[in-house]
Amino acid sequence: MAQLSTKDLATLPVGRLGLIPLESCSDLGQKVNDWLVQWRKERVHKHIDSFAFEGYQRDNYKIAVQTPRFGSGEGKCVVNESVRGDDVYLMVDVCNYSMTYRMGPYTNLMSPDDHFQDLKRVIGAIGGKARRVNVIMPYLYESRQSKRIGRESLDCATALQELTNMGVENIITFDAHDARVQNATPLHGFETVQPAYQFIKALLNHEEGLHIDNDHFMIISPDEGSMGRAIYLANILGVDMGMYYKRLDYSRLVNGRHPIAAYEFLGPKLQGKDMILVDDMISSGDTILKIASLLKERGAGRIYICSTFGIFTDGLEKFDEAHKNGVFDKLLTTNLVYQTPELLQKNYYISCDMSKYIALIIDTLNHDLSVSHLLNPVDRIKRCVNNYMAQYEK
């Protein structure tokens, strides 16, 4: 994935680039900063020394901020340098459960609500002085509560409106649970980015002997919600897709819900085929592992679980056991959310680095250029697969 070329510099930067990765997103933010520093130092333009490019080439684009807490647990934000006229990009990981703060004699773990409040504090501390404020929130806050069923709150829509009312111009997220939530802020920028290319690239870099064709490979959706992702990948790769759906027992209620009577498979014959089992997130992992075991019972070959967000709310023991029993071969998630050291050490785990992609989006937006070509990675995926297959044929 190449950065902006010299010809793209016909457009001036919107403003001096400023990157504010909150502490929850510090590791990913540092990698994004390193890419931006490298690219802009290599970039050549005849007007690079003019005032329009002031601060364009720097050793660091990060703006220092602090989000301390009082003893009562209340917080605030302090921006330690001027952001007047800057094009600011804030990065936050609302799923980072590794962080704590003190409240009286107790130590509290930071929840998604705490991270979102810190994000708003930073925007408030900027105080409207920046040229433009953009939020990169890989896991969209409250995205699982994006539609109303009965008397329920619409938390995700409310959060988006809060951000735009505070002056946020663009919101960049990844693999939103339901992209239709962008209708809550129709007059502001909202992009939900798919990591399909990064999944395919990471898988092909780590696995040998895969035949990416209709006779040997499939894409599987574990439920109706991920059908769009599966169809998209299957169409690009030119392979079949299948899906499971839950058949519910509507005659009974258990804990307020109709219990699952069975998992039913829809799709062509899959015996002997390798496959990608794709979903947007892994929470406890019960469903995805259940589907993987059902696929194995049907004679599936190698199974690769790909999920944008690996939360692993119940720990990794069940994944260890499933891998030991041959239920799946590799597990791929991105570094868009917090990854535990334990996860990174698993021999079955492949981490998909998204920092270069995020840096490319930031670099492009800073020049006020279209990101449409970045959001549709069809050509890059096909090129990656063709190179892999050509190498394998040799």
XYZ file of C-alpha atoms in Angstrom:
394
model
C 0.000 0.000 0.000
C 1.762 3.125 -1.211
C 1.556 6.502 0.443
C 0.552 9.689 -1.340
C 2.635 10.337 -4.426
C 4.237 13.649 -5.334
C 1.505 14.466 -7.858
C -1.099 14.330 -5.091
C 0.596 17.302 -3.443
C -1.188 19.585 -5.881
C -3.580 20.017 -2.941
C -2.392 21.910 0.108
C -2.774 20.471 3.606
C -5.963 21.507 5.381
C -3.790 22.580 8.290
C -0.716 21.632 10.256
C -1.146 17.941 11.082
C -1.686 17.049 14.725
C -2.132 13.531 16.100
C -3.613 12.930 19.544
C -3.682 9.242 20.469
C -5.248 8.934 23.908
C -3.475 6.660 26.364
C -5.914 3.873 25.489
C -4.579 3.946 21.931
C -0.944 4.880 22.579
C 0.772 1.868 20.947
C -1.268 2.056 17.743
C -0.912 5.846 17.710
C 2.880 5.611 17.920
C 2.984 3.276 14.916
C 0.731 5.629 12.931
C 2.988 8.553 13.855
C 6.081 6.643 12.712
C 4.541 5.975 9.287
C 3.601 9.643 8.847
C 7.087 10.815 9.847
C 8.730 8.385 7.416
C 6.491 9.241 4.452
C 6.666 12.996 4.830
C 10.435 13.025 5.221
C 10.713 11.133 1.922
C 8.232 13.381 0.123
C 9.601 15.984 -2.278
C 7.777 19.077 -3.522
C 9.103 22.326 -4.973
C 7.037 24.381 -2.495
C 7.735 22.202 0.539
C 9.561 25.102 2.240
C 6.746 27.609 1.696
C 4.495 28.848 4.506
C 1.651 26.651 3.181
C 3.673 23.599 4.266
C 4.731 25.014 7.638
C 5.352 22.120 10.027
C 4.762 19.582 7.288
C 7.953 17.583 7.840
C 8.553 16.910 11.528
C 10.052 14.235 13.741
C 6.799 13.880 15.658
C 3.172 14.736 14.886
C 1.808 13.776 18.294
C 0.370 16.543 20.457
C 0.946 16.066 24.175
C -2.228 15.845 26.252
C -2.968 14.656 29.758
C -6.220 13.245 31.156
C -5.606 13.119 34.918
C -8.154 12.208 37.577
C -8.974 13.858 40.872
C -9.176 11.751 44.010
C -12.947 11.703 43.658
C -12.629 9.933 40.297
C -13.556 13.020 38.283
C -11.339 13.825 35.341
C -10.135 16.648 33.125
C -7.934 17.157 30.075
C -4.931 19.432 29.627
C -3.520 20.094 26.143
C 0.147 20.941 26.611
C 0.773 22.791 23.341
C -1.043 25.063 20.929
C -3.385 23.454 18.395
C -4.626 26.693 16.807
C -5.141 26.135 13.090
C -4.161 22.460 13.259
C -5.894 19.580 11.483
C -6.252 17.338 14.549
C -6.833 13.571 14.548
C -7.847 12.020 17.871
C -7.475 8.261 18.368
C -9.257 6.349 21.132
C -9.757 2.675 21.978
C -12.946 2.469 24.022
C -12.385 -1.288 24.536
C -9.085 -0.961 26.399
C -9.893 -2.649 29.703
C -6.280 -2.703 30.898
C -6.356 0.863 32.243
C -7.313 1.939 35.760
C -7.853 5.063 37.842
C -8.185 5.746 41.542
C -11.468 6.679 43.169
C -11.001 7.251 46.859
C -9.514 4.072 48.342
C -10.554 1.980 45.319
C -8.999 1.244 41.938
C -11.474 1.277 39.057
C -11.036 -0.331 35.661
C -11.795 2.092 32.839
C -14.982 1.238 30.972
C -16.003 2.299 27.449
C -17.965 5.112 29.101
C -14.796 6.402 30.805
C -12.836 6.338 27.540
C -15.606 8.182 25.714
C -15.713 10.846 28.409
C -11.943 11.321 28.099
C -12.368 11.768 24.340
C -14.929 14.512 24.923
C -12.625 16.126 27.480
C -9.856 16.393 24.868
C -12.268 17.938 22.374
C -13.412 20.341 25.066
C -9.831 21.304 25.929
C -9.116 22.040 22.248
C -11.921 24.545 22.626
C -12.689 25.106 18.963
C -9.208 26.494 18.237
C -8.197 23.739 15.786
C -8.839 24.148 12.073
C -10.584 20.782 12.016
C -11.186 17.992 14.539
C -11.394 14.369 13.353
C -12.019 11.312 15.521
C -10.602 7.880 14.736
C -12.514 5.430 16.914
C -11.708 1.923 15.626
C -14.405 0.238 17.700
C -17.423 2.502 17.481
C -18.624 3.383 20.961
C -21.945 1.681 21.811
C -22.168 0.263 18.281
C -23.979 -2.835 19.542
C -26.768 -0.547 20.746
C -27.448 1.083 17.393
C -31.144 0.384 16.900
C -34.199 0.501 19.080
C -36.246 -2.575 19.947
C -38.967 -1.547 22.358
C -38.258 1.063 25.025
C -34.499 1.258 24.640
C -31.881 3.954 24.496
C -30.123 4.732 21.210
C -26.675 5.131 22.726
C -24.566 4.998 19.555
C -26.635 7.613 17.727
C -26.613 9.843 20.808
C -22.816 9.562 21.077
C -22.317 10.477 17.414
C -24.523 13.538 17.818
C -22.593 14.561 20.923
C -19.331 14.471 18.981
C -20.619 16.423 15.979
C -22.265 18.988 18.272
C -18.835 19.512 19.875
C -17.347 20.338 16.484
C -16.041 17.002 15.195
C -16.024 17.083 11.392
C -15.106 13.498 10.488
C -15.564 10.198 12.344
C -13.524 7.234 11.124
C -14.400 3.798 12.466
C -13.787 0.205 11.431
C -16.309 -2.488 10.604
C -19.232 -0.800 12.351
C -21.745 -3.291 13.740
C -24.450 -1.523 11.724
C -23.200 1.195 9.360
C -26.714 2.682 9.124
C -26.075 4.424 12.433
C -24.334 7.140 10.374
C -27.833 8.388 9.550
C -27.760 10.001 12.997
C -25.269 12.597 11.680
C -26.096 13.016 7.976
C -24.260 16.319 7.496
C -20.877 15.179 8.812
C -18.224 12.780 7.577
C -18.578 9.175 8.699
C -16.523 6.307 7.265
C -16.588 2.674 8.331
C -13.503 0.889 7.012
C -13.244 -2.848 6.346
C -9.954 -4.668 7.126
C -10.537 -7.333 4.444
C -7.219 -6.673 2.710
C -5.241 -6.884 5.950
C -6.883 -10.241 6.793
C -6.040 -11.765 3.419
C -2.512 -10.344 3.417
C -1.736 -11.597 6.948
C -3.211 -15.027 6.255
C -1.250 -15.544 3.035
C 1.961 -14.318 4.704
C 1.641 -16.932 7.453
C 0.119 -19.948 5.687
C 1.444 -22.079 2.861
C -0.279 -24.312 0.341
C -3.673 -22.586 0.202
C -5.595 -22.893 -3.059
C -7.751 -19.776 -3.364
C -10.283 -21.064 -5.860
C -13.857 -22.314 -5.913
C -12.857 -25.966 -5.629
C -10.693 -25.627 -2.527
C -11.763 -22.529 -0.580
C -14.881 -20.965 0.982
C -15.995 -18.001 3.054
C -18.388 -18.692 5.939
C -20.622 -16.284 7.856
C -21.453 -17.436 11.403
C -24.826 -15.647 11.353
C -27.080 -13.375 9.313
C -25.326 -10.231 10.569
C -22.020 -11.067 8.884
C -23.456 -12.124 5.538
C -22.424 -8.858 3.885
C -18.789 -9.341 4.930
C -18.776 -12.939 3.720
C -20.416 -12.127 0.376
C -17.948 -9.278 -0.192
C -14.905 -11.489 0.396
C -16.356 -14.407 -1.561
C -17.038 -12.197 -4.576
C -13.525 -10.731 -4.573
C -11.849 -14.128 -4.212
C -14.213 -15.852 -6.637
C -15.196 -18.601 -4.193
C -18.431 -19.930 -2.684
C -19.861 -18.729 0.599
C -22.085 -20.304 3.194
C -23.759 -19.240 6.401
C -25.296 -20.547 9.577
C -28.487 -19.267 11.117
C -29.997 -19.953 14.512
C -33.304 -21.829 14.517
C -35.093 -20.648 17.647
C -37.656 -22.463 19.766
C -40.451 -19.903 19.916
C -42.543 -22.123 22.194
C -40.293 -21.439 25.189
C -38.615 -18.544 26.982
C -35.367 -18.961 28.906
C -34.087 -15.915 30.772
C -36.339 -13.741 28.621
C -35.137 -15.194 25.306
C -36.195 -17.971 22.960
C -33.582 -20.724 23.215
C -31.617 -21.937 20.193
C -33.084 -25.186 18.867
C -30.348 -25.782 16.282
C -27.770 -24.157 14.021
C -28.730 -24.630 10.376
C -26.272 -24.405 7.482
C -27.091 -22.760 4.173
C -24.626 -23.200 1.343
C -22.932 -25.649 -1.031
C -20.966 -28.751 -0.128
C -17.923 -27.812 1.936
C -16.199 -31.128 2.601
C -12.427 -30.888 2.272
C -12.385 -27.150 1.618
C -10.300 -24.647 3.572
C -12.294 -21.649 4.743
C -12.350 -18.253 6.376
C -14.929 -17.826 9.133
C -15.452 -14.056 9.245
C -17.189 -11.832 11.812
C -16.941 -8.269 13.085
C -16.097 -9.096 16.686
C -15.382 -11.898 19.112
C -16.886 -11.262 22.531
C -17.031 -14.478 24.569
C -16.249 -16.592 21.498
C -18.941 -19.195 22.187
C -20.777 -18.718 18.885
C -17.744 -18.595 16.612
C -16.235 -21.733 18.189
C -19.571 -23.553 18.006
C -19.810 -22.760 14.282
C -16.208 -23.838 13.722
C -16.902 -27.192 15.403
C -20.022 -27.692 13.254
C -17.970 -26.965 10.136
C -15.435 -29.585 11.195
C -18.249 -32.096 11.647
C -19.217 -31.421 8.022
C -15.698 -32.259 6.883
C -14.167 -28.797 6.569
C -10.431 -28.540 5.950
C -8.418 -25.752 7.563
C -10.510 -23.118 9.349
C -9.253 -19.563 9.790
C -11.252 -17.358 12.147
C -11.036 -13.689 11.123
C -12.565 -11.020 13.345
C -11.914 -7.285 13.315
C -12.192 -6.920 17.084
C -10.998 -9.563 19.515
C -12.440 -8.679 22.927
C -12.269 -12.179 24.509
C -14.488 -11.353 27.474
C -14.224 -14.896 28.889
C -10.493 -15.288 28.409
C -8.560 -17.522 26.022
C -8.863 -20.935 27.671
C -11.712 -22.073 25.412
C -9.716 -21.030 22.343
C -6.694 -22.965 23.611
C -8.856 -26.045 24.046
C -10.560 -25.635 20.668
C -7.251 -25.252 18.851
C -5.809 -28.254 20.673
C -8.815 -30.300 19.519
C -8.416 -29.163 15.916
C -11.577 -27.034 15.806
C -9.729 -24.170 14.074
C -6.238 -23.599 12.698
C -5.512 -19.877 13.055
C -7.179 -16.911 14.722
C -6.765 -13.481 13.139
C -7.800 -10.189 14.728
C -6.528 -6.638 14.307
C -4.584 -4.382 16.659
C -7.402 -1.826 16.548
C -8.339 -2.760 20.119
C -6.272 -3.747 23.143
C -4.387 -7.034 22.782
C -3.249 -8.819 25.918
C 0.369 -10.055 26.105
C -1.081 -13.551 26.584
C -2.957 -13.329 23.262
C 0.110 -12.148 21.359
C 2.079 -15.169 22.562
C -0.399 -17.782 21.291
C 1.036 -19.893 18.481
C -2.340 -19.966 16.715
C -2.805 -16.186 16.771
C -2.019 -13.801 13.895
C -2.171 -10.062 14.559
C -3.201 -7.853 11.627
C -1.485 -4.466 11.927
C -3.749 -1.590 10.853
C -1.373 1.301 11.599
C -0.219 1.802 8.000
C -3.812 1.883 6.760
C -4.816 4.461 9.386
C -1.752 6.592 8.601
C -2.664 6.508 4.900
C -6.212 7.649 5.658
C -4.909 10.498 7.847
C -2.323 11.555 5.243
C -4.993 11.587 2.534
C -7.589 13.484 4.555
C -5.015 16.041 5.636
C -4.620 16.940 1.961
C -8.422 17.081 1.631
C -8.379 14.264 -0.928
C -10.964 11.551 -1.478
C -10.495 8.340 0.489
C -12.903 6.338 -1.683
C -10.080 4.377 -3.309
C -8.756 3.438 0.122
C -12.097 2.054 1.256
C -12.389 -0.384 -1.645
C -9.360 -2.728 -1.577
C -10.524 -5.070 -4.355
C -7.470 -4.543 -6.573
C -5.043 -4.894 -3.669
C -6.652 -8.152 -2.519
C -6.611 -9.637 -6.025
C -2.989 -8.622 -6.524
C -2.031 -10.167 -3.189
C -3.800 -13.452 -4.022
C -2.352 -13.598 -7.552
C 1.183 -13.081 -6.240
C 0.634 -15.808 -3.650
C -0.752 -18.276 -6.161
C 2.047 -17.538 -8.645
C 4.656 -18.169 -5.945
C 2.937 -21.394 -4.941
C 2.764 -22.643 -8.551
C 6.516 -22.168 -8.895
